Amino acid sequence: MSQYYQGIRCIKCGHPIEEKEAFDGCPVCRGTETSVNGETWYEFGQDKEALRKGFGKASGPGLWAHREFLPVREETKPVTLGEGKTPLLPLLRLGERIGIPNLYVKVEGMNPTWSYKDRLCSVGVTKALEAGAPAITVSSTGNHGAATAAYAAAAGLPCVVFTLESVPETMKTLMQSYGAYVFALKEPSDRWKIMKRCVKEFGWYPMSGYVLPAMGSNCFGIDGYKTLTYEVFEDLGELPDQMIVPGVYGDGLYGIWKGVEDIHTLGLSEKQTKINASEVEGALAVTLQRGAEFPVKLPPRKNSVAFSISGGVSTYQSYAAVTRSGGYAEGTGEEEAMDMQALLGRTEGIYAEAASVTSLVTAAKFRAQGRIREDETVVAVLTSSGLKDPGSTAVRLPKAPLIEPDTKVLSEALKREYGITLF
């Protein structure tokens, strides 16, 4: 292992969890109204100064430049496709429009399978190889399944994906293109039932969770998201005031928060970055509003355009990341997401998945509500590329008109079809 990795403990109560029980969550909290994921923990001891001096100095490819902060043996060769080191871009026009001059986006659609799930899967599949797993499995509506399939292929391991009938064909094709064996089920809970049996009976290694109530994914893989925070810190030279992360089960939220804590622990920054959640149904937002002890369950939105983060219940790890950082949560409507996707594309030249742009919808709402000040630096995470579901975008766009090669015809068509005069 990384010489600093100590083990796994419960996010909520701190109870130690054995690695062989890592995917079942905390045994103490299991008897309550919720399930709680475990988290890896590290002890840097007397090496903090050396780690601080070496921070940001590449020692491996992509996110593995920070392998001291990952739960993998020092001698292990990582399973990597070049993930990480994604662009952090300022949104000058859109930021001005919504009143946040220092607005940035972390463009995670530039990862190998076009989503930030690659960070989780690179670390998680590497751990699967260490464990000698015979196969990889995952329950996913898209991005997580595609990333798992790709990294399993890179590791030379078979991969079985359990998904839903309603998932767009583009996503199923992407999973299968990496050689995964993909199966659709009618009910979300059915995926977790069969996945759990495969893990328990056949020793398959899970990349996502299978516990009910939902608690989150593979706790080793979640550490891959810490590297997103490290990269933001390196690019800005400081932590941002706020980060906004799309999610439903909160793997990215919690991993990004852990990255902030690592930077604090090393003494690299004292900035108290708020970690905010952008949602679809808004289960975490309702949980926070009610001051509830356990995540509130809401009716899921069927066939949401932001299907990759659609779900009527959040997790304790989401709650922990937001509350411990002093952040907030906010739901996003269908039209809000699609309007923001179009606005981002035409003002900044970035095409992001509908679920991804909920982070920008939330940024605009928080600015209007006074939760974001004009002088704050804000980073919104764009978790995936719009090419994951071009069909949802296409139905909202006009059909390209067929014209003759004549400028008069072009002028008339521009005005008629697009309402614009260019010459």
Coordinates of C-alpha atoms in Angstrom, one line a residue:
M1 CA 0.0 0.0 0.0
S2 CA 0.9 3.6 0.0
Q3 CA 3.0 3.9 3.1
Y4 CA 0.5 6.4 4.5
Y5 CA -2.7 4.4 3.9
Q6 CA -3.9 3.1 7.3
G7 CA -7.2 1.3 6.6
I8 CA -11.0 1.9 6.3
R9 CA -13.4 3.4 8.8
C10 CA -17.0 4.5 8.9
I11 CA -17.6 8.0 7.5
K12 CA -20.3 8.6 10.2
C13 CA -19.1 6.9 13.5
G14 CA -15.5 6.2 12.7
H15 CA -15.8 2.4 13.4
P16 CA -13.0 0.5 11.7
I17 CA -14.0 -1.7 8.8
E18 CA -12.1 -4.7 7.5
E19 CA -11.1 -4.6 3.8
K20 CA -13.1 -7.7 3.1
E21 CA -16.2 -6.0 4.4
A22 CA -15.5 -2.7 2.7
F23 CA -18.3 -3.0 0.1
D24 CA -21.0 -3.6 2.7
G25 CA -20.5 -0.4 4.6
C26 CA -20.3 0.2 8.4
P27 CA -21.6 -2.8 10.4
V28 CA -22.5 -0.5 13.3
C29 CA -24.6 2.0 11.3
R30 CA -26.2 -0.8 9.3
G31 CA -28.9 -1.3 11.8
T32 CA -30.1 2.4 11.6
E33 CA -32.4 3.9 8.9
T34 CA -29.5 4.4 6.5
S35 CA -26.4 2.7 5.2
V36 CA -23.0 4.4 5.6
N37 CA -20.0 4.0 3.4
G38 CA -16.5 3.4 4.6
E39 CA -13.6 5.8 3.8
T40 CA -9.9 5.2 3.5
W41 CA -7.8 7.1 5.9
Y42 CA -4.1 8.1 5.9
E43 CA -1.5 9.1 8.5
F44 CA 1.3 11.4 7.1
G45 CA 3.1 11.7 10.4
Q46 CA 6.6 13.3 10.2
D47 CA 6.5 13.3 6.4
K48 CA 4.2 16.2 6.0
E49 CA 7.0 18.7 5.1
A50 CA 8.4 16.4 2.4
L51 CA 5.0 15.7 1.0
R52 CA 4.3 19.5 1.0
K53 CA 7.5 20.2 -0.9
G54 CA 6.8 17.4 -3.4
F55 CA 3.2 18.4 -4.0
G56 CA 2.6 19.3 -7.7
K57 CA 5.8 17.7 -8.9
A58 CA 4.8 14.9 -11.2
S59 CA 5.8 11.4 -10.2
G60 CA 3.5 9.4 -12.5
P61 CA 1.0 9.7 -15.3
G62 CA -2.2 11.7 -14.8
L63 CA -3.8 11.3 -11.5
W64 CA -1.1 8.8 -10.5
A65 CA 1.2 11.8 -10.0
H66 CA -0.4 11.8 -6.6
R67 CA -0.1 8.1 -5.8
E68 CA 1.1 8.8 -2.2
F69 CA -2.5 9.8 -1.5
L70 CA -4.1 6.7 -3.0
P71 CA -4.7 3.3 -1.3
V72 CA -2.4 1.3 -3.7
R73 CA 0.8 -0.6 -3.0
E74 CA 3.9 1.3 -4.0
E75 CA 5.1 -1.5 -6.3
T76 CA 1.7 -1.9 -8.1
K77 CA 1.6 -0.8 -11.7
P78 CA -1.6 1.3 -12.1
V79 CA -4.3 0.6 -14.6
T80 CA -4.4 3.9 -16.5
L81 CA -5.7 5.2 -19.7
G82 CA -4.2 8.7 -19.2
E83 CA -7.1 10.0 -17.0
G84 CA -6.7 13.2 -15.0
K85 CA -5.0 16.5 -15.7
T86 CA -8.2 17.8 -17.3
P87 CA -8.6 21.5 -18.2
L88 CA -9.7 24.1 -15.7
L89 CA -11.2 26.8 -17.9
P90 CA -12.5 30.3 -17.0
L91 CA -16.0 31.0 -18.1
L92 CA -15.6 34.7 -19.0
R93 CA -18.9 35.4 -20.8
L94 CA -21.1 33.0 -18.9
G95 CA -19.6 34.0 -15.6
E96 CA -20.3 37.7 -16.4
R97 CA -23.8 36.8 -17.4
I98 CA -24.7 35.1 -14.1
G99 CA -22.6 37.5 -11.9
I100 CA -19.6 35.3 -11.0
P101 CA -16.6 36.9 -12.7
N102 CA -14.2 34.2 -11.3
L103 CA -16.1 31.2 -12.5
Y104 CA -14.2 28.2 -13.7
V105 CA -15.2 24.7 -15.0
K106 CA -13.2 21.5 -14.6
V107 CA -13.9 19.8 -17.9
E108 CA -14.0 16.1 -17.0
G109 CA -15.4 15.2 -20.3
M110 CA -11.8 15.3 -21.5
N111 CA -11.0 12.0 -19.7
P112 CA -10.6 8.8 -21.7
T113 CA -14.2 7.7 -21.5
W114 CA -15.5 11.3 -21.4
S115 CA -16.4 11.4 -17.7
Y116 CA -14.9 11.8 -14.3
K117 CA -15.8 8.2 -13.4
D118 CA -12.4 7.4 -15.0
R119 CA -10.7 8.7 -11.8
L120 CA -12.7 6.2 -9.6
C121 CA -12.2 3.3 -12.0
S122 CA -8.5 3.7 -12.5
V123 CA -7.9 3.4 -8.8
G124 CA -10.7 0.9 -8.2
V125 CA -9.7 -1.5 -11.0
T126 CA -6.0 -1.3 -9.9
K127 CA -7.2 -2.4 -6.4
A128 CA -9.2 -5.3 -8.1
L129 CA -5.9 -6.5 -9.6
E130 CA -4.2 -6.3 -6.2
A131 CA -7.0 -8.4 -4.8
G132 CA -6.8 -11.0 -7.5
A133 CA -10.4 -10.5 -8.6
P134 CA -11.7 -12.9 -11.3
A135 CA -14.1 -10.2 -12.8
I136 CA -15.3 -6.7 -12.4
T137 CA -19.0 -5.7 -12.0
V138 CA -20.9 -2.5 -11.7
S139 CA -24.5 -1.2 -11.6
S140 CA -24.8 1.9 -13.8
T141 CA -27.0 4.0 -16.0
G142 CA -24.1 5.1 -18.1
N143 CA -20.9 6.9 -17.2
H144 CA -19.8 4.6 -14.4
G145 CA -20.5 1.6 -16.6
A146 CA -18.6 2.9 -19.5
A147 CA -15.6 3.8 -17.4
T148 CA -15.7 0.4 -15.6
A149 CA -15.8 -1.5 -18.8
A150 CA -12.9 0.5 -20.3
Y151 CA -10.6 0.0 -17.3
A152 CA -11.5 -3.6 -16.9
A153 CA -10.5 -4.1 -20.5
A154 CA -7.2 -2.3 -19.9
A155 CA -6.6 -4.6 -16.9
G156 CA -7.5 -7.7 -18.9
L157 CA -10.5 -8.6 -16.7
P158 CA -14.0 -9.5 -17.8
C159 CA -16.7 -6.9 -16.9
V160 CA -20.4 -7.4 -16.3
V161 CA -22.6 -4.3 -16.3
F162 CA -26.1 -4.2 -14.9
T163 CA -28.2 -1.3 -16.2
L164 CA -31.8 -0.2 -16.9
E165 CA -34.0 -0.6 -19.9
S166 CA -34.6 3.1 -20.0
V167 CA -30.9 4.0 -20.5
P168 CA -30.1 5.6 -23.9
E169 CA -28.8 3.2 -26.5
T170 CA -25.7 5.4 -26.9
M171 CA -24.7 4.6 -23.3
K172 CA -25.3 0.8 -23.8
T173 CA -23.3 0.9 -27.0
L174 CA -20.4 2.7 -25.3
M175 CA -20.3 0.1 -22.5
Q176 CA -20.4 -2.8 -25.0
S177 CA -17.7 -1.3 -27.2
Y178 CA -15.2 -1.9 -24.4
G179 CA -16.1 -5.6 -24.3
A180 CA -18.4 -5.5 -21.3
Y181 CA -21.3 -7.9 -20.9
V182 CA -24.3 -5.6 -20.5
F183 CA -27.6 -6.7 -19.0
A184 CA -30.7 -4.5 -18.6
L185 CA -33.2 -4.9 -15.7
K186 CA -36.6 -3.2 -15.2
E187 CA -36.2 -2.1 -11.6
P188 CA -33.2 -0.2 -10.2
S189 CA -33.1 -2.3 -7.0
D190 CA -33.0 -5.5 -9.1
R191 CA -29.5 -4.5 -10.4
W192 CA -28.1 -4.3 -6.9
K193 CA -29.7 -7.6 -5.8
I194 CA -28.0 -9.6 -8.6
M195 CA -24.8 -7.7 -8.4
K196 CA -24.5 -8.4 -4.6
R197 CA -25.0 -12.1 -5.3
C198 CA -22.2 -12.1 -7.9
V199 CA -19.9 -10.3 -5.5
K200 CA -20.6 -12.7 -2.6
E201 CA -20.9 -16.0 -4.4
F202 CA -18.3 -15.6 -7.2
G203 CA -15.8 -13.0 -5.8
W204 CA -16.4 -10.4 -8.5
Y205 CA -15.0 -7.0 -7.6
P206 CA -17.6 -4.1 -7.4
M207 CA -17.0 -0.6 -8.8
S208 CA -20.4 0.7 -7.6
G209 CA -22.5 0.1 -4.5
Y210 CA -25.1 -2.7 -4.1
V211 CA -26.3 -1.9 -0.6
L212 CA -29.8 -0.6 0.2
P213 CA -30.4 2.1 1.3
A214 CA -27.8 3.4 -1.1
M215 CA -24.5 4.5 0.5
G216 CA -22.1 5.1 -2.5
S217 CA -19.5 3.2 -4.5
N218 CA -16.2 1.4 -4.0
C219 CA -14.4 3.4 -1.2
F220 CA -11.0 2.8 -2.7
G221 CA -12.0 4.2 -6.1
I222 CA -13.6 7.3 -4.5
D223 CA -10.0 8.4 -3.6
G224 CA -9.5 8.9 -7.3
Y225 CA -11.7 12.0 -7.0
K226 CA -9.3 13.5 -4.5
T227 CA -6.9 14.2 -7.4
L228 CA -9.5 16.5 -9.0
T229 CA -9.1 18.8 -6.0
Y230 CA -5.3 18.6 -6.2
E231 CA -5.3 19.6 -9.8
V232 CA -7.6 22.6 -9.2
F233 CA -5.3 23.7 -6.3
E234 CA -2.3 23.4 -8.6
D235 CA -3.9 25.3 -11.4
L236 CA -5.2 28.1 -9.3
G237 CA -2.3 28.2 -6.8
E238 CA -4.9 28.1 -4.0
L239 CA -8.2 26.3 -3.2
P240 CA -11.3 27.9 -4.6
D241 CA -13.9 29.5 -2.3
Q242 CA -16.6 27.1 -3.6
M243 CA -16.9 24.0 -5.7
I244 CA -20.1 22.6 -7.2
V245 CA -20.4 18.9 -8.0
P246 CA -23.3 17.1 -9.8
G247 CA -24.3 13.9 -8.1
V248 CA -26.9 11.6 -6.5
Y249 CA -24.9 9.1 -4.4
G250 CA -22.1 11.5 -3.7
D251 CA -18.9 9.6 -4.7
G252 CA -17.5 12.7 -6.4
L253 CA -18.7 15.0 -3.7
Y254 CA -17.0 13.1 -0.9
G255 CA -13.8 12.3 -2.8
I256 CA -13.4 16.0 -3.7
W257 CA -14.0 17.0 -0.1
K258 CA -11.3 14.4 1.0
G259 CA -8.9 16.2 -1.4
V260 CA -9.6 19.5 0.4
E261 CA -8.9 17.8 3.7
D262 CA -5.6 16.4 2.5
I263 CA -4.5 19.9 1.4
H264 CA -5.5 21.3 4.8
T265 CA -3.7 18.4 6.6
L266 CA -0.4 19.1 4.7
G267 CA -0.7 22.8 5.5
L268 CA -0.7 23.8 1.9
S269 CA -3.8 26.0 2.4
E270 CA -6.2 27.1 5.1
K271 CA -9.0 28.1 2.6
Q272 CA -12.3 26.6 3.8
T273 CA -13.7 25.5 0.4
K274 CA -17.5 24.9 0.4
I275 CA -18.5 21.7 -1.4
N276 CA -22.0 22.1 -2.9
A277 CA -24.2 19.5 -4.5
S278 CA -26.2 19.9 -7.7
E279 CA -29.0 17.4 -8.0
V280 CA -32.1 16.5 -10.0
E281 CA -34.8 15.7 -7.5
G282 CA -33.1 17.6 -4.7
A283 CA -33.2 14.8 -2.0
L284 CA -30.1 16.2 -0.3
A285 CA -31.4 19.7 -0.4
V286 CA -34.6 18.6 1.3
T287 CA -32.6 16.6 3.8
L288 CA -30.7 19.7 4.8
Q289 CA -33.8 21.9 4.8
R290 CA -35.5 19.6 7.2
G291 CA -32.5 19.0 9.4
A292 CA -33.1 15.3 9.0
E293 CA -30.8 12.8 10.7
F294 CA -31.0 10.4 7.7
P295 CA -31.3 11.1 4.0
V296 CA -34.8 11.9 2.9
K297 CA -36.3 9.8 0.1
L298 CA -38.2 11.6 -2.7
P299 CA -40.1 10.1 -5.8
P300 CA -37.5 9.7 -8.6
R301 CA -38.1 11.6 -11.8
K302 CA -38.7 9.1 -14.6
N303 CA -36.7 9.4 -17.8
S304 CA -34.8 12.6 -16.7
V305 CA -32.5 14.2 -19.3
A306 CA -30.0 14.2 -16.4
F307 CA -30.4 10.5 -16.0
S308 CA -26.9 9.9 -14.7
I309 CA -27.6 11.7 -11.5
S310 CA -31.4 11.1 -11.3
G311 CA -32.5 9.4 -8.1
G312 CA -34.9 10.2 -5.2
V313 CA -32.5 9.5 -2.4
S314 CA -29.1 10.8 -1.4
T315 CA -26.4 9.2 0.8
Y316 CA -24.8 9.9 4.1
Q317 CA -21.4 10.6 2.4
S318 CA -23.1 13.4 0.3
Y319 CA -24.5 14.8 3.5
A320 CA -21.2 14.6 5.2
A321 CA -19.3 16.4 2.4
V322 CA -21.7 19.2 2.2
T323 CA -22.3 19.9 5.9
R324 CA -18.7 19.5 7.0
S325 CA -17.6 22.0 4.3
G326 CA -20.4 24.4 5.0
G327 CA -21.9 23.9 1.6
Y328 CA -25.4 23.6 0.2
A329 CA -27.5 21.5 -2.2
E330 CA -29.9 22.5 -5.0
G331 CA -32.2 20.6 -7.4
T332 CA -32.4 21.3 -11.1
G333 CA -35.4 21.2 -13.5
E334 CA -35.3 19.6 -16.9
E335 CA -35.6 22.8 -18.9
E336 CA -33.1 24.6 -16.7
A337 CA -30.5 21.9 -17.5
M338 CA -31.1 21.9 -21.3
D339 CA -31.1 25.8 -21.4
M340 CA -27.8 25.8 -19.6
Q341 CA -26.4 23.2 -21.9
A342 CA -27.2 25.3 -24.9
L343 CA -26.0 28.5 -23.2
L344 CA -22.6 26.9 -22.3
G345 CA -22.2 25.7 -25.8
R346 CA -22.9 28.9 -27.6
T347 CA -21.1 31.2 -25.2
E348 CA -18.0 29.1 -24.2
G349 CA -17.7 26.4 -26.9
I350 CA -18.2 23.5 -24.4
Y351 CA -20.7 20.7 -24.9
A352 CA -21.4 19.0 -21.6
E353 CA -23.9 16.3 -20.6
A354 CA -27.2 17.6 -19.1
A355 CA -26.3 16.2 -15.7
S356 CA -23.0 18.0 -15.8
V357 CA -24.4 21.4 -16.4
T358 CA -26.6 21.2 -13.3
S359 CA -23.5 22.5 -11.5
L360 CA -23.7 25.7 -13.5
V361 CA -27.5 25.9 -13.0
T362 CA -26.8 25.7 -9.3
A363 CA -24.0 28.3 -9.5
A364 CA -26.5 30.8 -11.1
K365 CA -29.1 30.0 -8.4
F366 CA -26.7 30.4 -5.5
R367 CA -25.4 33.7 -6.9
A368 CA -29.0 35.0 -7.1
Q369 CA -29.7 33.7 -3.6
G370 CA -26.6 35.4 -2.1
R371 CA -24.9 32.0 -1.4
I372 CA -22.1 33.0 -3.7
R373 CA -20.5 36.4 -3.5
E374 CA -19.3 38.3 -6.6
D375 CA -15.7 38.3 -5.4
E376 CA -15.5 34.5 -4.8
T377 CA -13.7 32.0 -6.9
V378 CA -16.0 29.2 -7.9
V379 CA -15.3 25.9 -9.7
A380 CA -18.1 24.0 -11.3
V381 CA -17.4 20.4 -12.2
L382 CA -18.6 19.3 -15.7
T383 CA -18.6 15.6 -15.0
S384 CA -19.2 14.3 -18.6
S385 CA -19.3 15.1 -22.3
G386 CA -22.6 16.0 -24.1
L387 CA -21.7 13.3 -26.6
K388 CA -22.9 10.7 -24.0
D389 CA -26.5 11.6 -24.9
P390 CA -26.7 13.7 -28.1
G391 CA -30.3 12.6 -28.7
S392 CA -31.6 14.7 -25.8
T393 CA -29.9 17.8 -27.3
A394 CA -30.9 17.0 -30.9
V395 CA -34.7 17.1 -30.2
R396 CA -34.3 20.7 -29.0
L397 CA -32.4 21.9 -32.1
P398 CA -33.8 22.8 -35.6
K399 CA -33.2 20.5 -38.5
A400 CA -30.3 21.8 -40.7
P401 CA -32.0 23.3 -43.8
L402 CA -31.0 22.1 -47.3
I403 CA -30.1 25.1 -49.5
E404 CA -28.7 26.0 -52.9
P405 CA -25.1 27.5 -53.1
D406 CA -26.4 31.0 -53.5
T407 CA -25.8 33.9 -51.0
K408 CA -29.3 35.3 -51.5
V409 CA -30.8 31.9 -50.6
L410 CA -28.4 31.7 -47.7
S411 CA -29.4 35.1 -46.4
E412 CA -33.1 34.2 -46.6
A413 CA -32.5 30.9 -44.8
L414 CA -30.5 32.5 -42.1
K415 CA -33.4 34.9 -41.3
R416 CA -36.2 32.3 -41.8
E417 CA -34.6 29.4 -39.9
Y418 CA -32.4 31.0 -37.3
G419 CA -33.8 34.5 -37.1
I420 CA -30.5 36.2 -37.8
T421 CA -29.1 38.6 -40.4
L422 CA -25.3 38.3 -41.0
F423 CA -24.9 40.3 -44.3

